[in-house]
Amino acid sequence: MAKSADNVESLKIQKGKINILIIPNEMYSETLKKIVKNLSDQFEIISYVSLNKSYPSLMNFLKENGADFEKFIIIDPITKISELKDINTDQLIHVSSISALTELSITINKVLEKTKSEALIVDSLSTLLIYNDEALITRFVHSLIGKVRAFGTTAILPILARDSKTSLIEDLSMFVDKIDDLGKSTSKKENESEKAK
């Protein structure tokens, strides 16, 4: 994959697969815009774990970038309850904190089961690393991968390139279907396949 957010539009998000996307820091916002549009075009029900944007900001972000926001169920651990009191929507599920990984895990499981979400995006693994210990994140994501596989849901797990050198990616690489490094010309799994030939 070329070093351009423009090529994210052609990123083939395969149904039922789990992908880690390593995104160069300077390309994160532009790349995320294209990813949400791509998901919106491919899937009818998408669960979005928003660890970077409040619900109102995320809704604006989705609308501004051509994504059909009606397709998204938002799991939000960052918006304050007081900010949500005037919001009446079935699209929003509040979680108490980014650090409440057990609550977040249970909530994601319930949402996937109840809504039959076809796709899940966790924005982002880098944000989880800020608020939680790396070993806890690894266990959380490993558990999440098991749940996603059980439901046959497609998952997109973005991480900033600066955080991709952590043991988290190495530990998770054997459990995901593909790791795409958007700052390099090909994905890591494709490189491994070529070396094995």
Tab-separated table of N, CA and C in Angstrom, residues 28-159:
chain	number	residue	atom	x	y	z
A	28	TYR	N	-2.993	10.526	10.417
A	28	TYR	CA	-4.057	9.844	11.159
A	28	TYR	C	-5.453	10.396	10.859
A	29	SER	N	-5.621	11.678	10.975
A	29	SER	CA	-6.949	12.271	10.796
A	29	SER	C	-7.494	12.043	9.387
A	30	GLU	N	-6.661	12.315	8.384
A	30	GLU	CA	-7.098	12.124	6.993
A	30	GLU	C	-7.410	10.660	6.706
A	31	THR	N	-6.580	9.776	7.234
A	31	THR	CA	-6.792	8.345	7.013
A	31	THR	C	-8.076	7.881	7.680
A	32	LEU	N	-8.321	8.348	8.898
A	32	LEU	CA	-9.538	7.954	9.612
A	32	LEU	C	-10.790	8.406	8.864
A	33	LYS	N	-10.731	9.578	8.267
A	33	LYS	CA	-11.872	10.061	7.467
A	33	LYS	C	-12.210	9.063	6.368
A	34	LYS	N	-11.191	8.591	5.695
A	34	LYS	CA	-11.397	7.657	4.591
A	34	LYS	C	-11.846	6.281	5.093
A	35	ILE	N	-11.329	5.871	6.243
A	35	ILE	CA	-11.730	4.575	6.809
A	35	ILE	C	-13.212	4.578	7.163
A	36	VAL	N	-13.686	5.632	7.837
A	36	VAL	CA	-15.105	5.648	8.237
A	36	VAL	C	-16.014	5.718	7.019
A	37	LYS	N	-15.593	6.436	5.995
A	37	LYS	CA	-16.379	6.485	4.756
A	37	LYS	C	-16.419	5.104	4.108
A	38	ASN	N	-15.269	4.446	4.070
A	38	ASN	CA	-15.159	3.098	3.513
A	38	ASN	C	-16.064	2.125	4.276
A	39	LEU	N	-16.015	2.166	5.605
A	39	LEU	CA	-16.874	1.298	6.420
A	39	LEU	C	-18.343	1.584	6.158
A	40	SER	N	-18.692	2.860	6.102
A	40	SER	CA	-20.076	3.263	5.860
A	40	SER	C	-20.576	2.763	4.507
A	41	ASP	N	-19.698	2.756	3.521
A	41	ASP	CA	-20.071	2.281	2.188
A	41	ASP	C	-20.228	0.760	2.138
A	42	GLN	N	-19.457	0.043	2.971
A	42	GLN	CA	-19.442	-1.422	2.898
A	42	GLN	C	-20.404	-2.122	3.849
A	43	PHE	N	-20.751	-1.476	4.962
A	43	PHE	CA	-21.509	-2.165	6.009
A	43	PHE	C	-22.755	-1.383	6.404
A	44	GLU	N	-23.744	-2.102	6.923
A	44	GLU	CA	-25.005	-1.476	7.338
A	44	GLU	C	-25.017	-1.080	8.814
A	45	ILE	N	-24.342	-1.864	9.667
A	45	ILE	CA	-24.307	-1.570	11.107
A	45	ILE	C	-22.851	-1.621	11.552
A	46	ILE	N	-22.364	-0.494	12.073
A	46	ILE	CA	-20.967	-0.365	12.476
A	46	ILE	C	-20.911	0.109	13.925
A	47	SER	N	-20.189	-0.629	14.758
A	47	SER	CA	-19.950	-0.187	16.135
A	47	SER	C	-18.626	0.566	16.162
A	48	TYR	N	-18.656	1.759	16.743
A	48	TYR	CA	-17.481	2.634	16.767
A	48	TYR	C	-17.147	2.930	18.224
A	49	VAL	N	-16.015	2.403	18.701
A	49	VAL	CA	-15.547	2.700	20.050
A	49	VAL	C	-14.718	3.971	19.938
A	50	SER	N	-15.278	5.066	20.432
A	50	SER	CA	-14.668	6.380	20.261
A	50	SER	C	-13.876	6.759	21.506
A	51	LEU	N	-12.566	6.644	21.405
A	51	LEU	CA	-11.690	6.955	22.530
A	51	LEU	C	-11.017	8.310	22.372
A	52	ASN	N	-11.263	8.966	21.233
A	52	ASN	CA	-10.628	10.251	20.940
A	52	ASN	C	-11.595	11.410	20.798
A	53	LYS	N	-12.828	11.126	20.442
A	53	LYS	CA	-13.794	12.194	20.181
A	53	LYS	C	-15.044	11.974	21.021
A	54	SER	N	-15.607	13.081	21.511
A	54	SER	CA	-16.889	13.001	22.211
A	54	SER	C	-17.970	12.645	21.196
A	55	TYR	N	-19.101	12.190	21.681
A	55	TYR	CA	-20.202	11.808	20.792
A	55	TYR	C	-20.585	12.931	19.826
A	56	PRO	N	-20.822	14.169	20.325
A	56	PRO	CA	-21.187	15.236	19.378
A	56	PRO	C	-20.099	15.492	18.328
A	57	SER	N	-18.837	15.487	18.744
A	57	SER	CA	-17.732	15.702	17.798
A	57	SER	C	-17.652	14.579	16.774
A	58	LEU	N	-17.847	13.354	17.229
A	58	LEU	CA	-17.780	12.219	16.315
A	58	LEU	C	-18.925	12.248	15.311
A	59	MET	N	-20.115	12.603	15.756
A	59	MET	CA	-21.249	12.685	14.832
A	59	MET	C	-20.974	13.722	13.736
A	60	ASN	N	-20.427	14.871	14.138
A	60	ASN	CA	-20.061	15.905	13.153
A	60	ASN	C	-18.980	15.392	12.202
A	61	PHE	N	-17.986	14.720	12.763
A	61	PHE	CA	-16.893	14.154	11.970
A	61	PHE	C	-17.438	13.181	10.918
A	62	LEU	N	-18.344	12.310	11.326
A	62	LEU	CA	-18.919	11.335	10.391
A	62	LEU	C	-19.707	12.031	9.283
A	63	LYS	N	-20.555	12.977	9.681
A	63	LYS	CA	-21.378	13.695	8.697
A	63	LYS	C	-20.517	14.477	7.709
A	64	GLU	N	-19.512	15.196	8.241
A	64	GLU	CA	-18.651	16.037	7.400
A	64	GLU	C	-17.838	15.228	6.395
A	65	ASN	N	-17.624	13.958	6.697
A	65	ASN	CA	-16.767	13.143	5.843
A	65	ASN	C	-17.529	12.128	5.006
A	66	GLY	N	-18.827	12.378	4.849
A	66	GLY	CA	-19.618	11.580	3.925
A	66	GLY	C	-20.025	10.210	4.413
A	67	ALA	N	-19.791	9.919	5.689
A	67	ALA	CA	-20.218	8.634	6.241
A	67	ALA	C	-21.689	8.742	6.644
A	68	ASP	N	-22.419	7.679	6.472
A	68	ASP	CA	-23.824	7.642	6.871
A	68	ASP	C	-23.880	7.396	8.379
A	69	PHE	N	-23.999	8.487	9.149
A	69	PHE	CA	-23.915	8.374	10.607
A	69	PHE	C	-25.036	7.525	11.199
A	70	GLU	N	-26.112	7.328	10.470
A	70	GLU	CA	-27.216	6.486	10.959
A	70	GLU	C	-26.792	5.024	11.087
A	71	LYS	N	-25.732	4.633	10.404
A	71	LYS	CA	-25.255	3.246	10.438
A	71	LYS	C	-24.378	2.957	11.656
A	72	PHE	N	-24.008	3.999	12.399
A	72	PHE	CA	-23.030	3.848	13.475
A	72	PHE	C	-23.682	3.765	14.850
A	73	ILE	N	-23.210	2.807	15.646
A	73	ILE	CA	-23.522	2.717	17.072
A	73	ILE	C	-22.240	3.168	17.774
A	74	ILE	N	-22.338	4.184	18.613
A	74	ILE	CA	-21.153	4.768	19.241
A	74	ILE	C	-21.041	4.308	20.690
A	75	ILE	N	-19.886	3.738	21.012
A	75	ILE	CA	-19.553	3.386	22.394
A	75	ILE	C	-18.582	4.465	22.853
A	76	ASP	N	-19.015	5.250	23.842
A	76	ASP	CA	-18.318	6.489	24.196
A	76	ASP	C	-17.923	6.515	25.673
A	77	PRO	N	-16.627	6.367	25.967
A	77	PRO	CA	-16.176	6.486	27.350
A	77	PRO	C	-15.593	7.856	27.694
A	78	ILE	N	-15.704	8.839	26.798
A	78	ILE	CA	-15.057	10.121	27.093
A	78	ILE	C	-16.008	11.288	27.297
A	79	THR	N	-17.199	11.228	26.725
A	79	THR	CA	-18.135	12.337	26.907
A	79	THR	C	-18.675	12.304	28.331
A	80	LYS	N	-18.691	13.460	28.964
A	80	LYS	CA	-19.229	13.550	30.327
A	80	LYS	C	-20.739	13.329	30.292
A	81	ILE	N	-21.242	12.654	31.318
A	81	ILE	CA	-22.682	12.366	31.411
A	81	ILE	C	-23.493	13.650	31.288
A	82	SER	N	-23.023	14.743	31.898
A	82	SER	CA	-23.768	16.008	31.852
A	82	SER	C	-23.930	16.517	30.418
A	83	GLU	N	-22.961	16.216	29.553
A	83	GLU	CA	-23.049	16.638	28.154
A	83	GLU	C	-24.034	15.782	27.362
A	84	LEU	N	-24.372	14.619	27.890
A	84	LEU	CA	-25.234	13.683	27.168
A	84	LEU	C	-26.701	13.796	27.554
A	85	LYS	N	-27.016	14.600	28.575
A	85	LYS	CA	-28.388	14.624	29.098
A	85	LYS	C	-29.422	15.067	28.067
A	86	ASP	N	-29.034	15.913	27.124
A	86	ASP	CA	-29.977	16.383	26.107
A	86	ASP	C	-29.953	15.540	24.835
A	87	ILE	N	-29.109	14.504	24.833
A	87	ILE	CA	-29.002	13.653	23.652
A	87	ILE	C	-29.892	12.438	23.851
A	88	ASN	N	-30.848	12.282	22.964
A	88	ASN	CA	-31.767	11.156	23.034
A	88	ASN	C	-31.549	10.300	21.794
A	89	THR	N	-30.751	9.259	21.949
A	89	THR	CA	-30.459	8.420	20.792
A	89	THR	C	-30.172	6.989	21.209
A	90	ASP	N	-30.574	6.079	20.359
A	90	ASP	CA	-30.236	4.673	20.560
A	90	ASP	C	-28.856	4.367	19.986
A	91	GLN	N	-28.257	5.356	19.339
A	91	GLN	CA	-26.949	5.169	18.721
A	91	GLN	C	-25.799	5.315	19.707
A	92	LEU	N	-26.067	5.731	20.923
A	92	LEU	CA	-25.009	6.043	21.878
A	92	LEU	C	-25.080	5.136	23.096
A	93	ILE	N	-23.946	4.522	23.424
A	93	ILE	CA	-23.817	3.738	24.648
A	93	ILE	C	-22.642	4.335	25.410
A	94	HIS	N	-22.905	4.794	26.618
A	94	HIS	CA	-21.873	5.450	27.421
A	94	HIS	C	-21.159	4.438	28.308
A	95	VAL	N	-19.842	4.584	28.405
A	95	VAL	CA	-19.004	3.803	29.308
A	95	VAL	C	-18.331	4.811	30.229
A	96	SER	N	-18.138	4.442	31.489
A	96	SER	CA	-17.699	5.405	32.498
A	96	SER	C	-16.308	5.993	32.270
A	97	SER	N	-15.376	5.226	31.679
A	97	SER	CA	-14.004	5.719	31.560
A	97	SER	C	-13.213	4.886	30.555
A	98	ILE	N	-12.198	5.499	29.967
A	98	ILE	CA	-11.297	4.771	29.068
A	98	ILE	C	-10.526	3.708	29.842
A	99	SER	N	-10.319	3.946	31.129
A	99	SER	CA	-9.582	2.996	31.959
A	99	SER	C	-10.437	1.827	32.428
A	100	ALA	N	-11.742	1.911	32.252
A	100	ALA	CA	-12.659	0.849	32.699
A	100	ALA	C	-12.739	-0.241	31.631
A	101	LEU	N	-11.650	-0.999	31.486
A	101	LEU	CA	-11.560	-1.969	30.396
A	101	LEU	C	-12.561	-3.113	30.524
A	102	THR	N	-12.845	-3.549	31.745
A	102	THR	CA	-13.835	-4.619	31.922
A	102	THR	C	-15.208	-4.134	31.488
A	103	GLU	N	-15.584	-2.943	31.927
A	103	GLU	CA	-16.870	-2.365	31.525
A	103	GLU	C	-16.920	-2.164	30.010
A	104	LEU	N	-15.834	-1.683	29.448
A	104	LEU	CA	-15.769	-1.463	28.004
A	104	LEU	C	-15.920	-2.787	27.250
A	105	SER	N	-15.248	-3.819	27.719
A	105	SER	CA	-15.322	-5.137	27.090
A	105	SER	C	-16.739	-5.706	27.137
A	106	ILE	N	-17.373	-5.618	28.291
A	106	ILE	CA	-18.752	-6.107	28.450
A	106	ILE	C	-19.693	-5.323	27.545
A	107	THR	N	-19.505	-4.016	27.493
A	107	THR	CA	-20.360	-3.163	26.656
A	107	THR	C	-20.207	-3.508	25.180
A	108	ILE	N	-18.974	-3.662	24.723
A	108	ILE	CA	-18.749	-4.023	23.318
A	108	ILE	C	-19.422	-5.352	23.007
A	109	ASN	N	-19.261	-6.321	23.888
A	109	ASN	CA	-19.876	-7.635	23.686
A	109	ASN	C	-21.398	-7.518	23.566
A	110	LYS	N	-22.003	-6.757	24.472
A	110	LYS	CA	-23.466	-6.580	24.441
A	110	LYS	C	-23.915	-5.882	23.158
A	111	VAL	N	-23.169	-4.864	22.744
A	111	VAL	CA	-23.522	-4.125	21.529
A	111	VAL	C	-23.417	-5.031	20.303
A	112	LEU	N	-22.333	-5.787	20.203
A	112	LEU	CA	-22.173	-6.689	19.060
A	112	LEU	C	-23.296	-7.718	19.013
A	113	GLU	N	-23.649	-8.231	20.180
A	113	GLU	CA	-24.705	-9.241	20.249
A	113	GLU	C	-26.079	-8.649	19.922
A	114	LYS	N	-26.381	-7.513	20.527
A	114	LYS	CA	-27.713	-6.916	20.376
A	114	LYS	C	-27.935	-6.320	18.983
A	115	THR	N	-26.936	-5.628	18.461
A	115	THR	CA	-27.121	-4.901	17.199
A	115	THR	C	-26.747	-5.717	15.969
A	116	LYS	N	-26.060	-6.834	16.190
A	116	LYS	CA	-25.559	-7.642	15.060
A	116	LYS	C	-24.654	-6.798	14.156
A	117	SER	N	-23.825	-5.991	14.793
A	117	SER	CA	-22.891	-5.132	14.050
A	117	SER	C	-22.052	-5.957	13.090
A	118	GLU	N	-21.928	-5.446	11.887
A	118	GLU	CA	-21.117	-6.119	10.868
A	118	GLU	C	-19.654	-5.708	10.960
A	119	ALA	N	-19.409	-4.530	11.528
A	119	ALA	CA	-18.042	-4.019	11.624
A	119	ALA	C	-17.856	-3.292	12.951
A	120	LEU	N	-16.610	-3.299	13.415
A	120	LEU	CA	-16.228	-2.630	14.655
A	120	LEU	C	-14.935	-1.877	14.391
A	121	ILE	N	-14.889	-0.626	14.843
A	121	ILE	CA	-13.637	0.131	14.813
A	121	ILE	C	-13.365	0.620	16.230
A	122	VAL	N	-12.132	0.437	16.681
A	122	VAL	CA	-11.705	0.914	17.999
A	122	VAL	C	-10.697	2.030	17.739
A	123	ASP	N	-11.111	3.266	17.975
A	123	ASP	CA	-10.301	4.446	17.670
A	123	ASP	C	-9.742	5.046	18.959
A	124	SER	N	-8.607	4.706	19.372
A	124	SER	CA	-7.576	3.892	18.757
A	124	SER	C	-6.817	3.129	19.825
A	125	LEU	N	-6.022	2.153	19.383
A	125	LEU	CA	-5.175	1.421	20.324
A	125	LEU	C	-4.177	2.363	20.986
A	126	SER	N	-3.740	3.372	20.267
A	126	SER	CA	-2.793	4.349	20.829
A	126	SER	C	-3.383	5.073	22.031
A	127	THR	N	-4.657	5.430	21.947
A	127	THR	CA	-5.309	6.112	23.069
A	127	THR	C	-5.408	5.181	24.271
A	128	LEU	N	-5.726	3.921	24.032
A	128	LEU	CA	-5.766	2.960	25.139
A	128	LEU	C	-4.411	2.875	25.833
A	129	LEU	N	-3.322	2.954	25.066
A	129	LEU	CA	-1.980	2.881	25.646
A	129	LEU	C	-1.661	4.073	26.543
A	130	ILE	N	-2.293	5.196	26.300
A	130	ILE	CA	-2.068	6.379	27.138
A	130	ILE	C	-2.661	6.169	28.529
A	131	TYR	N	-3.820	5.541	28.593
A	131	TYR	CA	-4.577	5.437	29.838
A	131	TYR	C	-4.422	4.116	30.572
A	132	ASN	N	-3.801	3.127	29.953
A	132	ASN	CA	-3.739	1.797	30.544
A	132	ASN	C	-2.366	1.173	30.338
A	133	ASP	N	-2.061	0.207	31.181
A	133	ASP	CA	-0.830	-0.558	31.083
A	133	ASP	C	-0.855	-1.420	29.815
A	134	GLU	N	0.271	-1.542	29.155
A	134	GLU	CA	0.339	-2.281	27.894
A	134	GLU	C	-0.103	-3.740	28.042
A	135	ALA	N	0.269	-4.387	29.146
A	135	ALA	CA	-0.137	-5.786	29.352
A	135	ALA	C	-1.659	-5.898	29.474
A	136	LEU	N	-2.291	-4.922	30.139
A	136	LEU	CA	-3.760	-4.916	30.246
A	136	LEU	C	-4.405	-4.722	28.880
A	137	ILE	N	-3.831	-3.837	28.078
A	137	ILE	CA	-4.372	-3.592	26.733
A	137	ILE	C	-4.266	-4.861	25.895
A	138	THR	N	-3.135	-5.537	25.993
A	138	THR	CA	-2.950	-6.775	25.225
A	138	THR	C	-4.024	-7.790	25.590
A	139	ARG	N	-4.278	-7.974	26.880
A	139	ARG	CA	-5.328	-8.922	27.311
A	139	ARG	C	-6.704	-8.458	26.850
A	140	PHE	N	-6.963	-7.151	26.976
A	140	PHE	CA	-8.251	-6.597	26.548
A	140	PHE	C	-8.481	-6.845	25.056
A	141	VAL	N	-7.485	-6.512	24.232
A	141	VAL	CA	-7.643	-6.654	22.784
A	141	VAL	C	-7.707	-8.129	22.393
A	142	HIS	N	-6.929	-8.969	23.053
A	142	HIS	CA	-6.996	-10.408	22.769
A	142	HIS	C	-8.404	-10.939	23.048
A	143	SER	N	-8.979	-10.539	24.167
A	143	SER	CA	-10.356	-10.927	24.500
A	143	SER	C	-11.339	-10.373	23.469
A	144	LEU	N	-11.136	-9.120	23.084
A	144	LEU	CA	-11.991	-8.480	22.082
A	144	LEU	C	-11.940	-9.242	20.755
A	145	ILE	N	-10.760	-9.651	20.355
A	145	ILE	CA	-10.602	-10.406	19.108
A	145	ILE	C	-11.411	-11.697	19.163
A	146	GLY	N	-11.385	-12.380	20.310
A	146	GLY	CA	-12.177	-13.604	20.463
A	146	GLY	C	-13.665	-13.344	20.291
A	147	LYS	N	-14.145	-12.259	20.872
A	147	LYS	CA	-15.567	-11.901	20.756
A	147	LYS	C	-15.927	-11.543	19.316
A	148	VAL	N	-15.074	-10.765	18.693
A	148	VAL	CA	-15.315	-10.340	17.314
A	148	VAL	C	-15.377	-11.560	16.398
A	149	ARG	N	-14.455	-12.492	16.593
A	149	ARG	CA	-14.464	-13.719	15.777
A	149	ARG	C	-15.744	-14.520	16.010
A	150	ALA	N	-16.175	-14.616	17.258
A	150	ALA	CA	-17.387	-15.381	17.576
A	150	ALA	C	-18.610	-14.813	16.865
A	151	PHE	N	-18.662	-13.496	16.717
A	151	PHE	CA	-19.796	-12.852	16.045
A	151	PHE	C	-19.594	-12.739	14.529
A	152	GLY	N	-18.405	-13.055	14.040
A	152	GLY	CA	-18.121	-12.923	12.613
A	152	GLY	C	-18.048	-11.479	12.151
A	153	THR	N	-17.703	-10.600	13.085
A	153	THR	CA	-17.656	-9.162	12.818
A	153	THR	C	-16.301	-8.770	12.231
A	154	THR	N	-16.311	-7.844	11.319
A	154	THR	CA	-15.088	-7.254	10.788
A	154	THR	C	-14.574	-6.255	11.822
A	155	ALA	N	-13.267	-6.223	12.053
A	155	ALA	CA	-12.722	-5.275	13.032
A	155	ALA	C	-11.550	-4.503	12.440
A	156	ILE	N	-11.548	-3.216	12.710
A	156	ILE	CA	-10.459	-2.319	12.331
A	156	ILE	C	-9.888	-1.749	13.625
A	157	LEU	N	-8.593	-1.977	13.841
A	157	LEU	CA	-7.921	-1.534	15.057
A	157	LEU	C	-6.760	-0.622	14.668
A	158	PRO	N	-7.016	0.686	14.559
A	158	PRO	CA	-5.937	1.603	14.184
A	158	PRO	C	-4.986	1.884	15.352
A	159	ILE	N	-3.731	2.108	14.998
A	159	ILE	CA	-2.719	2.506	15.970
A	159	ILE	C	-1.761	3.464	15.267
